[in-house]
Coordinates of C-alpha atoms and ligand atoms in Angstrom, one line a residue:
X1 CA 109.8 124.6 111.2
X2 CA 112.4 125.6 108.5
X3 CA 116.1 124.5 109.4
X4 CA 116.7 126.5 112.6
X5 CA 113.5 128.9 112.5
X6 CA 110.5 128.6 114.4
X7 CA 106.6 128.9 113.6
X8 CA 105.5 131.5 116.0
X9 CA 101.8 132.3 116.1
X10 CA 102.1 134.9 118.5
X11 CA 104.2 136.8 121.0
X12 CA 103.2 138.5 124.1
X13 CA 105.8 141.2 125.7
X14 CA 104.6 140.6 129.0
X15 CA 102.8 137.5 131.0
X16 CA 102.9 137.0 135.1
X17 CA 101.1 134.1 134.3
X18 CA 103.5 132.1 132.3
X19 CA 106.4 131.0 135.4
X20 CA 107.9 133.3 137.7
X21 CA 107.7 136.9 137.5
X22 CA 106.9 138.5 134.4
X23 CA 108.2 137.2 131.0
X24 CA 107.9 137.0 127.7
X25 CA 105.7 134.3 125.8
X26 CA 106.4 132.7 122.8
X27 CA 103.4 131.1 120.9
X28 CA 105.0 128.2 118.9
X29 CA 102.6 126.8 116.1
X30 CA 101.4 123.1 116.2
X31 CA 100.3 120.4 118.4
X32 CA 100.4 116.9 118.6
X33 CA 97.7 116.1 120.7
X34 CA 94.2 117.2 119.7
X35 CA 92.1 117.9 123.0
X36 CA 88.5 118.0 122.6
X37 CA 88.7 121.3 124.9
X38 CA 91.4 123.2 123.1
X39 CA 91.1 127.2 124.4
X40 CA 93.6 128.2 120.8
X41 CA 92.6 125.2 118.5
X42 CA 93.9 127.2 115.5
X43 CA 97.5 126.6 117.1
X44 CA 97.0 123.2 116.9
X45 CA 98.0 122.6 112.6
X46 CA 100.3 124.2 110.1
X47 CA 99.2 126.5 107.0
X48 CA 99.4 124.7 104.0
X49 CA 98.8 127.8 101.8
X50 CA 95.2 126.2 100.5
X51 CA 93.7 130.0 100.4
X52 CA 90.7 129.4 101.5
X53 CA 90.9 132.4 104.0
X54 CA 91.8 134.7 101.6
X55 CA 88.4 135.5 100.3
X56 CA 87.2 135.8 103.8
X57 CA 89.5 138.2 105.4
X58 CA 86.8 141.4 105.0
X59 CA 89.9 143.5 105.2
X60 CA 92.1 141.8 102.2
X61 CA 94.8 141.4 104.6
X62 CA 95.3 138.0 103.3
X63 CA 96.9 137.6 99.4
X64 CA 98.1 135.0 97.4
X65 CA 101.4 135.2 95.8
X66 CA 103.6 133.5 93.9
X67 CA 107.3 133.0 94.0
X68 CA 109.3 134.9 91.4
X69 CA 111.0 131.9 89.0
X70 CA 113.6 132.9 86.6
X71 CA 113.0 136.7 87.6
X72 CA 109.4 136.3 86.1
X73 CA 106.3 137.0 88.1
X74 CA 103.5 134.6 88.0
X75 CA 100.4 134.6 88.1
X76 CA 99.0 133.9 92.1
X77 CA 97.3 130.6 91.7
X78 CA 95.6 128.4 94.2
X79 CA 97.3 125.1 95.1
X80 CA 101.0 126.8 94.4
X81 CA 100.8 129.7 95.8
X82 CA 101.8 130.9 99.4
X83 CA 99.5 133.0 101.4
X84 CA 101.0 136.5 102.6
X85 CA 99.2 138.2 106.2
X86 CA 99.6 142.1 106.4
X87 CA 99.6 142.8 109.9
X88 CA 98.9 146.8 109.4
X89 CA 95.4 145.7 107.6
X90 CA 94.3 143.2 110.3
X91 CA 91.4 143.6 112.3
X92 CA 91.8 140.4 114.6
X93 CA 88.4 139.5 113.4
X94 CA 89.6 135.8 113.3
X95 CA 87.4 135.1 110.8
X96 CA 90.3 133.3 109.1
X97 CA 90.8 131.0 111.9
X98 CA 87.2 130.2 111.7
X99 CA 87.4 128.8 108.1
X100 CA 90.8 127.3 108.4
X101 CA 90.4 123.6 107.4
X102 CA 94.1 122.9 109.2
X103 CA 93.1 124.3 112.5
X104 CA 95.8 126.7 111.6
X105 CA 96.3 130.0 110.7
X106 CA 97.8 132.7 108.2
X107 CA 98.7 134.8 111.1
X108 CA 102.2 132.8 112.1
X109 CA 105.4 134.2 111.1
X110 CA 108.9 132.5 111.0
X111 CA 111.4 133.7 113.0
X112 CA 115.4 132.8 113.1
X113 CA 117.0 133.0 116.7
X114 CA 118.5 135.9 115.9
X115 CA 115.2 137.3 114.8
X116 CA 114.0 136.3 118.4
X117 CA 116.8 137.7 119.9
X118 CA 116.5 141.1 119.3
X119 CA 112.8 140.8 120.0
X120 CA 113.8 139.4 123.3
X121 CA 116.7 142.7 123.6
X122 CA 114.0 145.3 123.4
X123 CA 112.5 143.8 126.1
X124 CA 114.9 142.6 128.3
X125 CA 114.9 145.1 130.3
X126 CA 111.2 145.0 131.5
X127 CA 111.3 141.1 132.1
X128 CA 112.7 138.4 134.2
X129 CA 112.6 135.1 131.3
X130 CA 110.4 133.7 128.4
X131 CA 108.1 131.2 128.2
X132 CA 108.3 128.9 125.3
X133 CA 104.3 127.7 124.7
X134 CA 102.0 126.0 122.0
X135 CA 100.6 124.6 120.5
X136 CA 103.2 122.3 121.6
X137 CA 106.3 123.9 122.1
X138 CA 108.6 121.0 122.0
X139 CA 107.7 119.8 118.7
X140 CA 110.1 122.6 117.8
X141 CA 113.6 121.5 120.0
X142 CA 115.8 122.2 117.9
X143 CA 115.0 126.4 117.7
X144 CA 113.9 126.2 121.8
X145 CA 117.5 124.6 122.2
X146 CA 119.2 126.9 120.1
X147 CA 117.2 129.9 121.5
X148 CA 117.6 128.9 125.2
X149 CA 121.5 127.9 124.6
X150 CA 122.1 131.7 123.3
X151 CA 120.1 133.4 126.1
X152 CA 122.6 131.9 128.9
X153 CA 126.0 132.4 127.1
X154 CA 124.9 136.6 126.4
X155 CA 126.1 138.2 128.7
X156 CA 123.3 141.1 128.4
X157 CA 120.5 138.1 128.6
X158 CA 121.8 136.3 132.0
X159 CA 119.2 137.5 134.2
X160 CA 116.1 136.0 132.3
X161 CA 115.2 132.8 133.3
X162 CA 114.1 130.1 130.0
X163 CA 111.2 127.8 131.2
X164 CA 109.1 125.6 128.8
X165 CA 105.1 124.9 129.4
X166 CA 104.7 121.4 127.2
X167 CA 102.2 118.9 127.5
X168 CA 104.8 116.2 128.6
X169 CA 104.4 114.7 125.2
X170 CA 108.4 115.6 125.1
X171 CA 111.1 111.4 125.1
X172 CA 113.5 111.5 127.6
X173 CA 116.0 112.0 125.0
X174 CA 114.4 115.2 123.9
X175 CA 114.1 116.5 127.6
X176 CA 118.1 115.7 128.2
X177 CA 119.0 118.1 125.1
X178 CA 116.9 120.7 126.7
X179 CA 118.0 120.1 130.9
X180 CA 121.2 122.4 130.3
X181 CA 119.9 125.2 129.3
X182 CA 116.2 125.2 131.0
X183 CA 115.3 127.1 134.3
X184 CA 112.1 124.6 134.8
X185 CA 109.2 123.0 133.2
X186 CA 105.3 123.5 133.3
X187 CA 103.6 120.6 132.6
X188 CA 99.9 119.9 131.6
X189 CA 98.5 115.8 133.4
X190 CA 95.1 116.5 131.7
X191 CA 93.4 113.2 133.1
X192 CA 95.0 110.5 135.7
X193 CA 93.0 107.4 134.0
X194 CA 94.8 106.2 130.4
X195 CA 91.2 105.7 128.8
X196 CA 90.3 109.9 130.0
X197 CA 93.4 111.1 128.8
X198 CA 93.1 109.3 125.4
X199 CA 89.7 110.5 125.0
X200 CA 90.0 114.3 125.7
X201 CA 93.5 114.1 123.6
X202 CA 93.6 111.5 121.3
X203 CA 97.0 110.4 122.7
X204 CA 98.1 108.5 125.6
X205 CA 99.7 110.1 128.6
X206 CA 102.8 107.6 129.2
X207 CA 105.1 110.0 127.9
X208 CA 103.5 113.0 130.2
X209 CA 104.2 110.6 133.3
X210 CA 107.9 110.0 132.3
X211 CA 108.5 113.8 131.7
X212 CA 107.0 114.9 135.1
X213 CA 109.2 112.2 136.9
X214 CA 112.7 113.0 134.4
X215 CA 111.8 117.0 135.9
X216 CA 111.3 116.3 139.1
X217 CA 114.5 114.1 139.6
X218 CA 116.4 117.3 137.8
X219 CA 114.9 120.0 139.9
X220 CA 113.3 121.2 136.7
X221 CA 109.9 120.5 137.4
X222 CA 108.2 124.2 138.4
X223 CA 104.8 123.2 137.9
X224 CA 102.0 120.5 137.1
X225 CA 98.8 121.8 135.5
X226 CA 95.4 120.0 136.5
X227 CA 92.5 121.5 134.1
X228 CA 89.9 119.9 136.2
X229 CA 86.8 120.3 134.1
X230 CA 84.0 118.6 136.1
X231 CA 82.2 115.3 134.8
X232 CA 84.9 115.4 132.5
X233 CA 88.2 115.3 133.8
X234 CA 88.5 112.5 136.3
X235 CA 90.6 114.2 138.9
X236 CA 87.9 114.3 141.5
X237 CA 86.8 110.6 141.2
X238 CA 90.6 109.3 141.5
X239 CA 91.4 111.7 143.8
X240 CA 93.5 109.0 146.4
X241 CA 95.9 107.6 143.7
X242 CA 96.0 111.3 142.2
X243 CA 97.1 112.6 145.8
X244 CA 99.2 110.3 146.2
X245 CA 101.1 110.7 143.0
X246 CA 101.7 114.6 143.9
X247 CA 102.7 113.9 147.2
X248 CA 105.8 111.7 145.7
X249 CA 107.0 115.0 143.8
X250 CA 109.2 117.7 145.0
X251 CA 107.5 119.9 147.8
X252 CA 108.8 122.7 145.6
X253 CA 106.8 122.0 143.0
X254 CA 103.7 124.1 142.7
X255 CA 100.1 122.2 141.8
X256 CA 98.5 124.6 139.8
X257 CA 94.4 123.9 139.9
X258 CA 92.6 125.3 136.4
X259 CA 89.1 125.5 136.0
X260 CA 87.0 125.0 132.4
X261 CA 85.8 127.7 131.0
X262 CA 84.2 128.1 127.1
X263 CA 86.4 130.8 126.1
X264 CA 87.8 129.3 122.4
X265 CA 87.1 126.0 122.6
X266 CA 84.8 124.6 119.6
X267 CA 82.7 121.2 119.0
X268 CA 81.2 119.4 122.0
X269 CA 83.4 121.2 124.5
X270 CA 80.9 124.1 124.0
X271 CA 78.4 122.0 126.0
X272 CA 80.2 121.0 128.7
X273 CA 79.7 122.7 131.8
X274 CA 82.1 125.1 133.0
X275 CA 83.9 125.1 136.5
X276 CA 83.1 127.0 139.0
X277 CA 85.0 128.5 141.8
X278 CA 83.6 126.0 144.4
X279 CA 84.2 122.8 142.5
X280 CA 88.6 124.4 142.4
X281 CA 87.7 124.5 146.1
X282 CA 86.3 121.1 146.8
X283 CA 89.4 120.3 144.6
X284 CA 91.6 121.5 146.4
X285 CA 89.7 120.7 149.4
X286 CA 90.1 116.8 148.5
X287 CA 94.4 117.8 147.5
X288 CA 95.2 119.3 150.9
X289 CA 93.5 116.7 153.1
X290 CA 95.1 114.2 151.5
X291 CA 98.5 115.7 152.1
X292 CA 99.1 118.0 149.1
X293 CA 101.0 121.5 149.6
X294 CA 102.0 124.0 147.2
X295 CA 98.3 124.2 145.6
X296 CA 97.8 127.0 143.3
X297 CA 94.2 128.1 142.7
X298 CA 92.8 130.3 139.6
X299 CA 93.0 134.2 140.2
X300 CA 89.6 134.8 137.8
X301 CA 86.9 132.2 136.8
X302 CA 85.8 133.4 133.3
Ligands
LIG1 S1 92.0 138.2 111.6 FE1 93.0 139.6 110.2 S2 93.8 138.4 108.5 FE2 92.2 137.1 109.6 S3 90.3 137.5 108.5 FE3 90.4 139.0 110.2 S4 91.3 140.8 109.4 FE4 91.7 139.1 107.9
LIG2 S1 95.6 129.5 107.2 FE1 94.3 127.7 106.8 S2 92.7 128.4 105.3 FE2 94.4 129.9 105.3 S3 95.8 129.2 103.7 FE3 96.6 128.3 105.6 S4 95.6 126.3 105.7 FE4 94.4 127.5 104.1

């Protein structure tokens, strides 16, 4: 992020997936937890103009360039020059995601609020909020703040909802500079046990406890995300002290049940079996006898 502009690696117009009703999703660029089964890894690092895509792209949508000194043009080089994406001469092949050595991509563009803003004005009328998303979306508080704090004092922009879907990785303190201006929070528990979590993530999930509680005692907490991916995820095997944990949230809060599939993920995630609709529903199964409500079950299982 550059003072008060964002690194966006992709918008979509229109979600019904992403919070209530449909809404616009912001992709913000880079993560701080590295999950072995990552569905975007290429979201995960920032660019740091190396080139190595360039020669790749097979429809030279990618350049080098250098930055004009003194009013002379130089000579693109690699190791000082930046790398420039033409979005009329893409062809979404990704095959420049596929060499990144960042887990990255040339694809991301910055945007200022105000550049958001009127993205989010030729839409408004077709939506009812944005989603701010990641890679890790709260890694970049200072622009979600600004953005969000803008929404609700324009008076055109009052009807759209702002909700955040974060990993939980987010301090307290971080969490109290967004609570004003935040309609709700998704929020990913990707394993109960510490020793899961730290595996599939490479980061401990203290923080991701602390955020769902801090929600929940705002009435900001809209959802919790389970990604049960069987053998893997340990959701099933702990299900007492996992039910139990739900049940002490707010009824309101919806329990959203996701099932592993392949689609995106690289490295040994690729061999790890997928979940099927009948392990969600001896999930869920497990959930609801135990006393859980508000379960949400996947629409599609591919
Ligand atoms: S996705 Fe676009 S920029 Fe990347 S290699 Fe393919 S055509 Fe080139
Ligand atoms: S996107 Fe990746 S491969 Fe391309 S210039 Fe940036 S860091 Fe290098």
């Amino acid at each position: 992020m550059t003072g008060n502009k964002a690194t966006v690696s992709k918008i979509l117009t229109f979600s019904c997936v992403d919070g209530p009703g449909n809404r616009l999703v912001i992709f913000l660029q880079g993560c701080n937890f590295k999950c072995k089964n990552c569905h975007n890894p290429h979201t995960i690092g920032h660019c740091n103009d190396c080139g190595d895509c360039v020669s790749q792209c097979p429809t030279q949508a990618l350049s080098l360039y250098e930055q004009v000194q003194d009013g002379q043009d130089l000579q693109p080089q690699k190791g000082t020059s930046r790398v420039r994406w033409d979005a009329s001469l893409c062809s979404h092949c990704d095959q420049c995601l596929a060499v990144c050595p960042q887990q990255s991509s040339p694809k991301t563009r910055q945007y200022s609020v105000a550049e958001m803003l009127a993205v989010l004005r030729k839409n408004s009328l077709f939506i009812n909020g944005i989603t701010v998303t990641g890679g890790e979306a709260t890694l970049q508080l200072k622009f979600i703040t600004a953005l969000f704090t803008m929404i609700k004092s324009a008076p055109d922009l009052l009807h759209l909802t702002c909700m955040v879907d974060s990993n939980g990785s987010l301090s307290s303190t971080g969490w109290q500079n967004l609570l004003p201006v935040i309609d709700g929070a998704m929020i990913d528990l990707k394993a109960w046990q510490q020793e899961t979590h730290l595996w599939l993530t490479g980061r401990n999930h203290h923080r991701v406890f602390q955020s769902i509680e801090l929600l929940a005692r705002h009435q900001k907490l809209y959802e919790v995300r389970l990604l049960y991916i069987p053998g893997i995820t340990d959701f099933d095997a702990e299900i007492d002290e996992l039910a139990g944990y739900l049940n002490t949230l707010p009824t309101d809060t919806r329990i959203k049940l996701n099932a592993f599939q392949h689609h995106g993920v690289t490295g040994e995630a690729q061999e790890w079996a997928v979940c099927l609709e009948q392990d969600i529903n001896q999930l869920a199964t497990g959930l609801t006898s135990r006393g859980v409500k508000n379960l949400v079950l996947p629409a599609v299982y591919v």
